[in-house]
JSON list of C-alpha atoms in Angstrom, two decimals:
[
{"chain": "A", "resi": 944, "resn": "UNK", "atom": "CA", "xyz": [0.36, -0.36, 0.16]},
{"chain": "A", "resi": 945, "resn": "UNK", "atom": "CA", "xyz": [2.07, 2.94, -1.29]},
{"chain": "A", "resi": 946, "resn": "UNK", "atom": "CA", "xyz": [2.14, 5.83, 1.40]},
{"chain": "A", "resi": 947, "resn": "UNK", "atom": "CA", "xyz": [2.11, 9.90, -0.33]},
{"chain": "A", "resi": 948, "resn": "UNK", "atom": "CA", "xyz": [4.01, 10.34, -3.29]},
{"chain": "A", "resi": 949, "resn": "UNK", "atom": "CA", "xyz": [6.09, 13.44, -4.06]},
{"chain": "A", "resi": 950, "resn": "UNK", "atom": "CA", "xyz": [8.25, 14.39, -7.17]},
{"chain": "A", "resi": 951, "resn": "UNK", "atom": "CA", "xyz": [10.58, 15.52, -7.58]},
{"chain": "A", "resi": 952, "resn": "UNK", "atom": "CA", "xyz": [12.53, 14.59, -4.66]},
{"chain": "A", "resi": 953, "resn": "UNK", "atom": "CA", "xyz": [14.52, 17.47, -5.82]},
{"chain": "A", "resi": 954, "resn": "UNK", "atom": "CA", "xyz": [13.83, 20.42, -8.32]},
{"chain": "A", "resi": 955, "resn": "UNK", "atom": "CA", "xyz": [16.34, 23.48, -9.47]},
{"chain": "A", "resi": 956, "resn": "UNK", "atom": "CA", "xyz": [15.48, 26.63, -11.28]},
{"chain": "A", "resi": 957, "resn": "UNK", "atom": "CA", "xyz": [16.95, 29.38, -11.80]},
{"chain": "A", "resi": 958, "resn": "UNK", "atom": "CA", "xyz": [14.93, 32.74, -10.87]},
{"chain": "A", "resi": 959, "resn": "UNK", "atom": "CA", "xyz": [12.32, 33.51, -13.47]},
{"chain": "A", "resi": 960, "resn": "UNK", "atom": "CA", "xyz": [11.78, 29.86, -14.02]},
{"chain": "A", "resi": 961, "resn": "UNK", "atom": "CA", "xyz": [8.10, 27.92, -12.47]},
{"chain": "A", "resi": 962, "resn": "UNK", "atom": "CA", "xyz": [8.26, 24.97, -10.28]},
{"chain": "A", "resi": 963, "resn": "UNK", "atom": "CA", "xyz": [5.60, 21.99, -10.59]},
{"chain": "A", "resi": 964, "resn": "UNK", "atom": "CA", "xyz": [5.51, 20.27, -7.28]},
{"chain": "A", "resi": 965, "resn": "UNK", "atom": "CA", "xyz": [3.40, 17.05, -7.89]},
{"chain": "A", "resi": 966, "resn": "UNK", "atom": "CA", "xyz": [2.01, 14.94, -4.55]},
{"chain": "A", "resi": 967, "resn": "UNK", "atom": "CA", "xyz": [-0.45, 11.78, -5.28]},
{"chain": "A", "resi": 968, "resn": "UNK", "atom": "CA", "xyz": [-1.68, 11.10, -1.97]},
{"chain": "A", "resi": 969, "resn": "UNK", "atom": "CA", "xyz": [-2.64, 7.86, 0.04]},
{"chain": "A", "resi": 970, "resn": "UNK", "atom": "CA", "xyz": [-5.34, 5.50, -1.72]},
{"chain": "A", "resi": 971, "resn": "UNK", "atom": "CA", "xyz": [-8.26, 6.04, -0.01]},
{"chain": "A", "resi": 972, "resn": "UNK", "atom": "CA", "xyz": [-7.26, 9.65, 1.00]},
{"chain": "A", "resi": 973, "resn": "UNK", "atom": "CA", "xyz": [-9.41, 13.06, -0.90]},
{"chain": "A", "resi": 974, "resn": "UNK", "atom": "CA", "xyz": [-7.80, 15.91, 1.77]},
{"chain": "A", "resi": 975, "resn": "UNK", "atom": "CA", "xyz": [-4.36, 17.03, 0.77]},
{"chain": "A", "resi": 976, "resn": "UNK", "atom": "CA", "xyz": [-2.30, 19.66, 2.84]},
{"chain": "A", "resi": 977, "resn": "UNK", "atom": "CA", "xyz": [0.48, 21.08, 0.79]},
{"chain": "A", "resi": 978, "resn": "UNK", "atom": "CA", "xyz": [3.26, 22.57, 4.04]},
{"chain": "A", "resi": 979, "resn": "UNK", "atom": "CA", "xyz": [6.96, 24.33, 3.67]},
{"chain": "A", "resi": 980, "resn": "UNK", "atom": "CA", "xyz": [10.13, 23.89, 5.47]},
{"chain": "A", "resi": 981, "resn": "UNK", "atom": "CA", "xyz": [12.71, 26.39, 5.41]},
{"chain": "A", "resi": 982, "resn": "UNK", "atom": "CA", "xyz": [16.17, 26.10, 6.38]},
{"chain": "A", "resi": 983, "resn": "UNK", "atom": "CA", "xyz": [16.35, 24.76, 10.19]},
{"chain": "A", "resi": 984, "resn": "UNK", "atom": "CA", "xyz": [12.75, 26.38, 10.01]},
{"chain": "A", "resi": 985, "resn": "UNK", "atom": "CA", "xyz": [9.83, 24.74, 11.48]},
{"chain": "A", "resi": 986, "resn": "UNK", "atom": "CA", "xyz": [6.28, 23.58, 9.06]},
{"chain": "A", "resi": 987, "resn": "UNK", "atom": "CA", "xyz": [4.78, 26.13, 7.87]},
{"chain": "A", "resi": 988, "resn": "UNK", "atom": "CA", "xyz": [0.86, 25.35, 6.70]},
{"chain": "A", "resi": 989, "resn": "UNK", "atom": "CA", "xyz": [0.61, 26.91, 3.24]},
{"chain": "A", "resi": 990, "resn": "UNK", "atom": "CA", "xyz": [-3.00, 25.42, 1.54]},
{"chain": "A", "resi": 991, "resn": "UNK", "atom": "CA", "xyz": [-5.45, 22.63, 2.59]},
{"chain": "A", "resi": 992, "resn": "UNK", "atom": "CA", "xyz": [-7.81, 21.18, -0.50]},
{"chain": "A", "resi": 993, "resn": "UNK", "atom": "CA", "xyz": [-10.22, 18.41, -1.65]},
{"chain": "A", "resi": 994, "resn": "UNK", "atom": "CA", "xyz": [-10.73, 17.06, -5.05]},
{"chain": "A", "resi": 995, "resn": "UNK", "atom": "CA", "xyz": [-11.49, 20.22, -7.08]},
{"chain": "A", "resi": 996, "resn": "UNK", "atom": "CA", "xyz": [-11.90, 22.51, -3.88]},
{"chain": "A", "resi": 997, "resn": "UNK", "atom": "CA", "xyz": [-9.17, 24.78, -2.32]},
{"chain": "A", "resi": 998, "resn": "UNK", "atom": "CA", "xyz": [-10.66, 24.36, 1.55]},
{"chain": "A", "resi": 999, "resn": "UNK", "atom": "CA", "xyz": [-7.98, 27.05, 3.20]},
{"chain": "A", "resi": 1000, "resn": "UNK", "atom": "CA", "xyz": [-5.53, 28.52, 1.12]},
{"chain": "A", "resi": 1001, "resn": "UNK", "atom": "CA", "xyz": [-4.30, 31.20, 4.37]},
{"chain": "A", "resi": 1002, "resn": "UNK", "atom": "CA", "xyz": [-1.07, 30.03, 4.53]},
{"chain": "A", "resi": 1003, "resn": "UNK", "atom": "CA", "xyz": [-0.27, 30.56, 0.61]},
{"chain": "A", "resi": 1004, "resn": "UNK", "atom": "CA", "xyz": [1.52, 33.74, -0.46]},
{"chain": "A", "resi": 1005, "resn": "UNK", "atom": "CA", "xyz": [-1.30, 35.97, -2.21]},
{"chain": "A", "resi": 1006, "resn": "UNK", "atom": "CA", "xyz": [1.13, 35.87, -5.21]},
{"chain": "A", "resi": 1007, "resn": "UNK", "atom": "CA", "xyz": [3.20, 33.46, -7.61]},
{"chain": "A", "resi": 1008, "resn": "UNK", "atom": "CA", "xyz": [1.88, 30.93, -5.70]},
{"chain": "A", "resi": 1009, "resn": "UNK", "atom": "CA", "xyz": [-1.48, 27.97, -6.93]},
{"chain": "A", "resi": 1010, "resn": "UNK", "atom": "CA", "xyz": [-2.32, 24.99, -6.26]},
{"chain": "A", "resi": 1011, "resn": "UNK", "atom": "CA", "xyz": [-4.35, 22.44, -7.13]},
{"chain": "A", "resi": 1012, "resn": "UNK", "atom": "CA", "xyz": [-6.07, 19.17, -6.41]},
{"chain": "A", "resi": 1013, "resn": "UNK", "atom": "CA", "xyz": [-8.40, 17.70, -9.84]},
{"chain": "A", "resi": 1014, "resn": "UNK", "atom": "CA", "xyz": [-10.72, 14.99, -9.73]},
{"chain": "A", "resi": 1015, "resn": "UNK", "atom": "CA", "xyz": [-7.89, 12.45, -11.54]},
{"chain": "A", "resi": 1016, "resn": "UNK", "atom": "CA", "xyz": [-4.80, 12.78, -10.93]},
{"chain": "A", "resi": 1017, "resn": "UNK", "atom": "CA", "xyz": [-1.99, 14.16, -8.17]},
{"chain": "A", "resi": 1018, "resn": "UNK", "atom": "CA", "xyz": [-2.53, 17.38, -6.43]},
{"chain": "A", "resi": 1019, "resn": "UNK", "atom": "CA", "xyz": [0.04, 20.36, -7.73]},
{"chain": "A", "resi": 1020, "resn": "UNK", "atom": "CA", "xyz": [1.74, 23.03, -5.75]},
{"chain": "A", "resi": 1021, "resn": "UNK", "atom": "CA", "xyz": [2.79, 25.71, -8.59]},
{"chain": "A", "resi": 1022, "resn": "UNK", "atom": "CA", "xyz": [5.24, 28.15, -8.65]},
{"chain": "A", "resi": 1023, "resn": "UNK", "atom": "CA", "xyz": [5.77, 30.78, -11.05]},
{"chain": "A", "resi": 1024, "resn": "UNK", "atom": "CA", "xyz": [8.60, 32.96, -11.93]},
{"chain": "A", "resi": 1025, "resn": "UNK", "atom": "CA", "xyz": [10.84, 31.42, -8.41]},
{"chain": "A", "resi": 1026, "resn": "UNK", "atom": "CA", "xyz": [13.05, 33.19, -5.89]},
{"chain": "A", "resi": 1027, "resn": "UNK", "atom": "CA", "xyz": [15.80, 32.27, -4.13]},
{"chain": "A", "resi": 1028, "resn": "UNK", "atom": "CA", "xyz": [13.19, 33.22, -0.97]},
{"chain": "A", "resi": 1029, "resn": "UNK", "atom": "CA", "xyz": [11.29, 29.87, -2.35]},
{"chain": "A", "resi": 1030, "resn": "UNK", "atom": "CA", "xyz": [13.74, 27.47, -1.98]},
{"chain": "A", "resi": 1031, "resn": "UNK", "atom": "CA", "xyz": [12.53, 24.90, 0.73]},
{"chain": "A", "resi": 1032, "resn": "UNK", "atom": "CA", "xyz": [11.74, 21.76, 1.12]},
{"chain": "A", "resi": 1033, "resn": "UNK", "atom": "CA", "xyz": [7.70, 21.36, 0.37]},
{"chain": "A", "resi": 1034, "resn": "UNK", "atom": "CA", "xyz": [6.13, 18.35, 2.35]},
{"chain": "A", "resi": 1035, "resn": "UNK", "atom": "CA", "xyz": [2.83, 17.06, 1.30]},
{"chain": "A", "resi": 1036, "resn": "UNK", "atom": "CA", "xyz": [0.43, 15.23, 3.42]},
{"chain": "A", "resi": 1037, "resn": "UNK", "atom": "CA", "xyz": [-2.92, 13.51, 3.28]},
{"chain": "A", "resi": 1038, "resn": "UNK", "atom": "CA", "xyz": [-5.50, 12.48, 5.49]},
{"chain": "A", "resi": 1039, "resn": "UNK", "atom": "CA", "xyz": [-8.68, 10.32, 5.20]},
{"chain": "A", "resi": 1040, "resn": "UNK", "atom": "CA", "xyz": [-10.76, 12.80, 7.01]},
{"chain": "A", "resi": 1041, "resn": "UNK", "atom": "CA", "xyz": [-11.88, 16.45, 6.85]},
{"chain": "A", "resi": 1042, "resn": "UNK", "atom": "CA", "xyz": [-10.92, 19.14, 8.75]},
{"chain": "A", "resi": 1043, "resn": "UNK", "atom": "CA", "xyz": [-12.97, 19.40, 11.21]},
{"chain": "A", "resi": 1044, "resn": "UNK", "atom": "CA", "xyz": [-14.94, 16.43, 11.46]},
{"chain": "A", "resi": 1045, "resn": "UNK", "atom": "CA", "xyz": [-14.69, 14.16, 13.91]},
{"chain": "A", "resi": 1046, "resn": "UNK", "atom": "CA", "xyz": [-11.25, 12.52, 13.66]},
{"chain": "A", "resi": 1047, "resn": "UNK", "atom": "CA", "xyz": [-8.03, 12.88, 15.72]},
{"chain": "A", "resi": 1048, "resn": "UNK", "atom": "CA", "xyz": [-6.56, 14.87, 12.85]},
{"chain": "A", "resi": 1049, "resn": "UNK", "atom": "CA", "xyz": [-3.72, 12.90, 12.07]},
{"chain": "A", "resi": 1050, "resn": "UNK", "atom": "CA", "xyz": [-2.24, 13.77, 8.80]},
{"chain": "A", "resi": 1051, "resn": "UNK", "atom": "CA", "xyz": [0.37, 11.14, 6.31]},
{"chain": "A", "resi": 1052, "resn": "UNK", "atom": "CA", "xyz": [3.60, 12.78, 5.40]},
{"chain": "A", "resi": 1053, "resn": "UNK", "atom": "CA", "xyz": [5.41, 12.37, 1.82]},
{"chain": "A", "resi": 1054, "resn": "UNK", "atom": "CA", "xyz": [8.85, 12.75, 2.02]},
{"chain": "A", "resi": 1055, "resn": "UNK", "atom": "CA", "xyz": [9.27, 15.67, 0.23]},
{"chain": "A", "resi": 1056, "resn": "UNK", "atom": "CA", "xyz": [10.00, 17.61, -2.88]},
{"chain": "A", "resi": 1057, "resn": "UNK", "atom": "CA", "xyz": [13.65, 20.33, -2.07]},
{"chain": "A", "resi": 1058, "resn": "UNK", "atom": "CA", "xyz": [13.11, 23.16, -4.22]},
{"chain": "A", "resi": 1059, "resn": "UNK", "atom": "CA", "xyz": [16.03, 25.26, -5.13]},
{"chain": "A", "resi": 1060, "resn": "UNK", "atom": "CA", "xyz": [16.64, 27.92, -6.64]},
{"chain": "A", "resi": 1061, "resn": "UNK", "atom": "CA", "xyz": [20.05, 29.50, -7.92]},
{"chain": "B", "resi": 248, "resn": "UNK", "atom": "CA", "xyz": [-5.35, 31.53, 17.34]},
{"chain": "B", "resi": 249, "resn": "UNK", "atom": "CA", "xyz": [-3.63, 28.23, 18.07]},
{"chain": "B", "resi": 250, "resn": "UNK", "atom": "CA", "xyz": [0.08, 28.08, 18.70]},
{"chain": "B", "resi": 251, "resn": "UNK", "atom": "CA", "xyz": [2.62, 25.67, 20.03]},
{"chain": "B", "resi": 252, "resn": "UNK", "atom": "CA", "xyz": [5.56, 26.43, 21.21]},
{"chain": "B", "resi": 253, "resn": "UNK", "atom": "CA", "xyz": [8.25, 23.90, 22.10]},
{"chain": "B", "resi": 254, "resn": "UNK", "atom": "CA", "xyz": [11.48, 24.01, 23.16]},
{"chain": "B", "resi": 255, "resn": "UNK", "atom": "CA", "xyz": [14.39, 25.47, 21.19]},
{"chain": "B", "resi": 256, "resn": "UNK", "atom": "CA", "xyz": [17.20, 23.24, 19.85]},
{"chain": "B", "resi": 257, "resn": "UNK", "atom": "CA", "xyz": [19.41, 21.67, 19.57]},
{"chain": "B", "resi": 258, "resn": "UNK", "atom": "CA", "xyz": [19.87, 19.52, 22.03]},
{"chain": "B", "resi": 259, "resn": "UNK", "atom": "CA", "xyz": [22.82, 16.83, 21.79]},
{"chain": "B", "resi": 260, "resn": "UNK", "atom": "CA", "xyz": [22.65, 14.19, 24.76]},
{"chain": "B", "resi": 261, "resn": "UNK", "atom": "CA", "xyz": [25.21, 11.24, 25.56]},
{"chain": "B", "resi": 262, "resn": "UNK", "atom": "CA", "xyz": [23.53, 7.24, 24.56]},
{"chain": "B", "resi": 263, "resn": "UNK", "atom": "CA", "xyz": [21.35, 6.11, 27.16]},
{"chain": "B", "resi": 264, "resn": "UNK", "atom": "CA", "xyz": [20.68, 9.77, 28.89]},
{"chain": "B", "resi": 265, "resn": "UNK", "atom": "CA", "xyz": [17.21, 10.83, 29.49]},
{"chain": "B", "resi": 266, "resn": "UNK", "atom": "CA", "xyz": [15.35, 12.75, 27.48]},
{"chain": "B", "resi": 267, "resn": "UNK", "atom": "CA", "xyz": [12.73, 15.78, 27.81]},
{"chain": "B", "resi": 268, "resn": "UNK", "atom": "CA", "xyz": [11.79, 18.23, 25.17]},
{"chain": "B", "resi": 269, "resn": "UNK", "atom": "CA", "xyz": [8.70, 20.94, 26.29]},
{"chain": "B", "resi": 270, "resn": "UNK", "atom": "CA", "xyz": [5.75, 21.44, 24.60]},
{"chain": "B", "resi": 271, "resn": "UNK", "atom": "CA", "xyz": [3.30, 24.38, 25.50]},
{"chain": "B", "resi": 272, "resn": "UNK", "atom": "CA", "xyz": [-0.20, 25.38, 23.58]},
{"chain": "B", "resi": 273, "resn": "UNK", "atom": "CA", "xyz": [-2.06, 27.92, 22.97]},
{"chain": "B", "resi": 274, "resn": "UNK", "atom": "CA", "xyz": [-5.72, 26.33, 21.69]},
{"chain": "B", "resi": 275, "resn": "UNK", "atom": "CA", "xyz": [-9.84, 27.00, 22.07]},
{"chain": "B", "resi": 276, "resn": "UNK", "atom": "CA", "xyz": [-11.87, 24.02, 23.14]},
{"chain": "B", "resi": 277, "resn": "UNK", "atom": "CA", "xyz": [-10.26, 20.83, 23.57]},
{"chain": "B", "resi": 278, "resn": "UNK", "atom": "CA", "xyz": [-7.12, 19.86, 21.17]},
{"chain": "B", "resi": 279, "resn": "UNK", "atom": "CA", "xyz": [-6.00, 17.00, 19.81]},
{"chain": "B", "resi": 280, "resn": "UNK", "atom": "CA", "xyz": [-2.40, 16.67, 20.89]},
{"chain": "B", "resi": 281, "resn": "UNK", "atom": "CA", "xyz": [1.05, 15.17, 18.10]},
{"chain": "B", "resi": 282, "resn": "UNK", "atom": "CA", "xyz": [4.82, 14.70, 18.47]},
{"chain": "B", "resi": 283, "resn": "UNK", "atom": "CA", "xyz": [6.06, 13.68, 15.08]},
{"chain": "B", "resi": 284, "resn": "UNK", "atom": "CA", "xyz": [9.48, 12.71, 13.93]},
{"chain": "B", "resi": 285, "resn": "UNK", "atom": "CA", "xyz": [11.65, 13.71, 11.14]},
{"chain": "B", "resi": 286, "resn": "UNK", "atom": "CA", "xyz": [14.90, 11.69, 10.24]},
{"chain": "B", "resi": 287, "resn": "UNK", "atom": "CA", "xyz": [17.41, 13.17, 8.15]},
{"chain": "B", "resi": 288, "resn": "UNK", "atom": "CA", "xyz": [16.15, 13.68, 4.28]},
{"chain": "B", "resi": 289, "resn": "UNK", "atom": "CA", "xyz": [12.53, 12.04, 5.28]},
{"chain": "B", "resi": 290, "resn": "UNK", "atom": "CA", "xyz": [8.87, 13.30, 5.87]},
{"chain": "B", "resi": 291, "resn": "UNK", "atom": "CA", "xyz": [7.65, 13.71, 9.16]},
{"chain": "B", "resi": 292, "resn": "UNK", "atom": "CA", "xyz": [6.08, 10.61, 10.81]},
{"chain": "B", "resi": 293, "resn": "UNK", "atom": "CA", "xyz": [3.70, 10.32, 13.84]},
{"chain": "B", "resi": 294, "resn": "UNK", "atom": "CA", "xyz": [5.18, 8.86, 17.12]},
{"chain": "B", "resi": 295, "resn": "UNK", "atom": "CA", "xyz": [2.48, 9.65, 19.15]},
{"chain": "B", "resi": 296, "resn": "UNK", "atom": "CA", "xyz": [-0.31, 10.93, 19.81]},
{"chain": "B", "resi": 297, "resn": "UNK", "atom": "CA", "xyz": [-2.96, 12.57, 23.13]},
{"chain": "B", "resi": 298, "resn": "UNK", "atom": "CA", "xyz": [-6.46, 13.14, 21.66]},
{"chain": "B", "resi": 299, "resn": "UNK", "atom": "CA", "xyz": [-8.02, 13.94, 25.83]},
{"chain": "B", "resi": 300, "resn": "UNK", "atom": "CA", "xyz": [-7.07, 15.71, 28.81]},
{"chain": "B", "resi": 301, "resn": "UNK", "atom": "CA", "xyz": [-4.63, 13.37, 31.12]},
{"chain": "B", "resi": 302, "resn": "UNK", "atom": "CA", "xyz": [-4.40, 10.83, 27.94]},
{"chain": "B", "resi": 303, "resn": "UNK", "atom": "CA", "xyz": [-0.50, 9.11, 27.80]},
{"chain": "B", "resi": 304, "resn": "UNK", "atom": "CA", "xyz": [0.34, 8.96, 24.78]},
{"chain": "B", "resi": 305, "resn": "UNK", "atom": "CA", "xyz": [3.69, 6.40, 24.24]},
{"chain": "B", "resi": 306, "resn": "UNK", "atom": "CA", "xyz": [5.61, 4.41, 21.14]},
{"chain": "B", "resi": 307, "resn": "UNK", "atom": "CA", "xyz": [8.80, 3.26, 20.75]},
{"chain": "B", "resi": 308, "resn": "UNK", "atom": "CA", "xyz": [9.97, 4.20, 24.02]},
{"chain": "B", "resi": 309, "resn": "UNK", "atom": "CA", "xyz": [9.17, 7.93, 23.83]},
{"chain": "B", "resi": 310, "resn": "UNK", "atom": "CA", "xyz": [5.86, 9.03, 26.31]},
{"chain": "B", "resi": 311, "resn": "UNK", "atom": "CA", "xyz": [3.70, 12.54, 26.32]},
{"chain": "B", "resi": 312, "resn": "UNK", "atom": "CA", "xyz": [1.13, 13.48, 28.81]},
{"chain": "B", "resi": 313, "resn": "UNK", "atom": "CA", "xyz": [-1.92, 15.67, 27.71]},
{"chain": "B", "resi": 314, "resn": "UNK", "atom": "CA", "xyz": [-1.89, 18.15, 30.60]},
{"chain": "B", "resi": 315, "resn": "UNK", "atom": "CA", "xyz": [-4.51, 20.48, 30.08]},
{"chain": "B", "resi": 316, "resn": "UNK", "atom": "CA", "xyz": [-4.08, 22.35, 33.26]},
{"chain": "B", "resi": 317, "resn": "UNK", "atom": "CA", "xyz": [-0.38, 23.26, 32.06]},
{"chain": "B", "resi": 318, "resn": "UNK", "atom": "CA", "xyz": [-1.01, 23.01, 28.60]},
{"chain": "B", "resi": 319, "resn": "UNK", "atom": "CA", "xyz": [1.60, 21.05, 27.76]},
{"chain": "B", "resi": 320, "resn": "UNK", "atom": "CA", "xyz": [2.83, 17.88, 25.96]},
{"chain": "B", "resi": 321, "resn": "UNK", "atom": "CA", "xyz": [6.26, 16.93, 26.72]},
{"chain": "B", "resi": 322, "resn": "UNK", "atom": "CA", "xyz": [8.01, 14.47, 25.00]},
{"chain": "B", "resi": 323, "resn": "UNK", "atom": "CA", "xyz": [9.79, 11.97, 27.09]},
{"chain": "B", "resi": 324, "resn": "UNK", "atom": "CA", "xyz": [11.91, 8.81, 26.92]},
{"chain": "B", "resi": 325, "resn": "UNK", "atom": "CA", "xyz": [14.23, 7.38, 29.91]},
{"chain": "B", "resi": 326, "resn": "UNK", "atom": "CA", "xyz": [17.46, 5.92, 27.23]},
{"chain": "B", "resi": 327, "resn": "UNK", "atom": "CA", "xyz": [17.72, 7.34, 24.17]},
{"chain": "B", "resi": 328, "resn": "UNK", "atom": "CA", "xyz": [19.99, 5.78, 21.26]},
{"chain": "B", "resi": 329, "resn": "UNK", "atom": "CA", "xyz": [21.86, 7.03, 18.85]},
{"chain": "B", "resi": 330, "resn": "UNK", "atom": "CA", "xyz": [18.87, 6.11, 16.74]},
{"chain": "B", "resi": 331, "resn": "UNK", "atom": "CA", "xyz": [16.87, 8.14, 18.11]},
{"chain": "B", "resi": 332, "resn": "UNK", "atom": "CA", "xyz": [18.74, 11.64, 16.23]},
{"chain": "B", "resi": 333, "resn": "UNK", "atom": "CA", "xyz": [16.21, 13.63, 14.39]},
{"chain": "B", "resi": 334, "resn": "UNK", "atom": "CA", "xyz": [13.92, 16.65, 14.65]},
{"chain": "B", "resi": 335, "resn": "UNK", "atom": "CA", "xyz": [10.73, 16.50, 16.99]},
{"chain": "B", "resi": 336, "resn": "UNK", "atom": "CA", "xyz": [7.66, 18.47, 16.05]},
{"chain": "B", "resi": 337, "resn": "UNK", "atom": "CA", "xyz": [5.10, 19.12, 18.55]},
{"chain": "B", "resi": 338, "resn": "UNK", "atom": "CA", "xyz": [1.49, 19.58, 16.94]},
{"chain": "B", "resi": 339, "resn": "UNK", "atom": "CA", "xyz": [-2.30, 20.44, 17.96]},
{"chain": "B", "resi": 340, "resn": "UNK", "atom": "CA", "xyz": [-4.85, 20.07, 15.90]},
{"chain": "B", "resi": 341, "resn": "UNK", "atom": "CA", "xyz": [-8.73, 21.31, 17.07]},
{"chain": "B", "resi": 342, "resn": "UNK", "atom": "CA", "xyz": [-11.92, 20.94, 14.49]},
{"chain": "B", "resi": 343, "resn": "UNK", "atom": "CA", "xyz": [-11.71, 24.63, 14.26]},
{"chain": "B", "resi": 344, "resn": "UNK", "atom": "CA", "xyz": [-7.92, 24.65, 12.15]},
{"chain": "B", "resi": 345, "resn": "UNK", "atom": "CA", "xyz": [-5.46, 22.64, 10.63]},
{"chain": "B", "resi": 346, "resn": "UNK", "atom": "CA", "xyz": [-3.01, 20.77, 12.01]},
{"chain": "B", "resi": 347, "resn": "UNK", "atom": "CA", "xyz": [-0.25, 23.19, 13.90]},
{"chain": "B", "resi": 348, "resn": "UNK", "atom": "CA", "xyz": [3.35, 22.06, 14.51]},
{"chain": "B", "resi": 349, "resn": "UNK", "atom": "CA", "xyz": [6.04, 23.83, 16.41]},
{"chain": "B", "resi": 350, "resn": "UNK", "atom": "CA", "xyz": [9.19, 24.84, 14.96]},
{"chain": "B", "resi": 351, "resn": "UNK", "atom": "CA", "xyz": [10.58, 21.88, 15.52]},
{"chain": "B", "resi": 352, "resn": "UNK", "atom": "CA", "xyz": [13.82, 20.50, 17.98]},
{"chain": "B", "resi": 353, "resn": "UNK", "atom": "CA", "xyz": [16.98, 19.02, 16.35]},
{"chain": "B", "resi": 354, "resn": "UNK", "atom": "CA", "xyz": [18.03, 16.03, 18.46]},
{"chain": "B", "resi": 355, "resn": "UNK", "atom": "CA", "xyz": [21.87, 14.67, 18.54]},
{"chain": "B", "resi": 356, "resn": "UNK", "atom": "CA", "xyz": [22.55, 11.89, 20.19]},
{"chain": "B", "resi": 357, "resn": "UNK", "atom": "CA", "xyz": [26.31, 10.41, 21.12]},
{"chain": "B", "resi": 358, "resn": "UNK", "atom": "CA", "xyz": [27.30, 6.86, 20.98]}
]
């Protein structure tokens, strides 16, 4: 039973290019979360999605960042016109339950995508 | 709003030493509390959890007790091993919010 799959594991981009990070949740999970981890820092929430819906994007920068979770296929975090400050590890997590439902809120994490902007 | 504050690292201990990593929280309602562990180059894994006051979560020799009166969920282990070297994150979840993580504590164990 595959866990949360993220790709690419490592991505190098030059300033101004676009970065696309993909996340396939665990089988049976329809809720996806994206977190960013800056070097030597903790995890910062970015966005929470269900299939075809953005539920909470309060942690997402207003410009250059977007996320989607289509009916078919993986969730995608897209960063346009990358800058050096975007260099970080981006983690995807999935859950079988909705945030706010009667559950303990446990998340299952992927191994992360490490973005380096030159 | 909800928040988690945990002990700053890095923490360096000798093998077989006693470990405590402090975690306190601020939350409305009755959150669930978690400790996640991140080994080098990997994603986070759930280590243990507690869903109500006075619950004790335990796993792999680690323990943490949900203390509502002190709003704390300190992580403890009686005898650490080199393989415990990792970054440990305290986290909370309440029905009104997503999971919120502390800043992480890096633990290094010397042989």
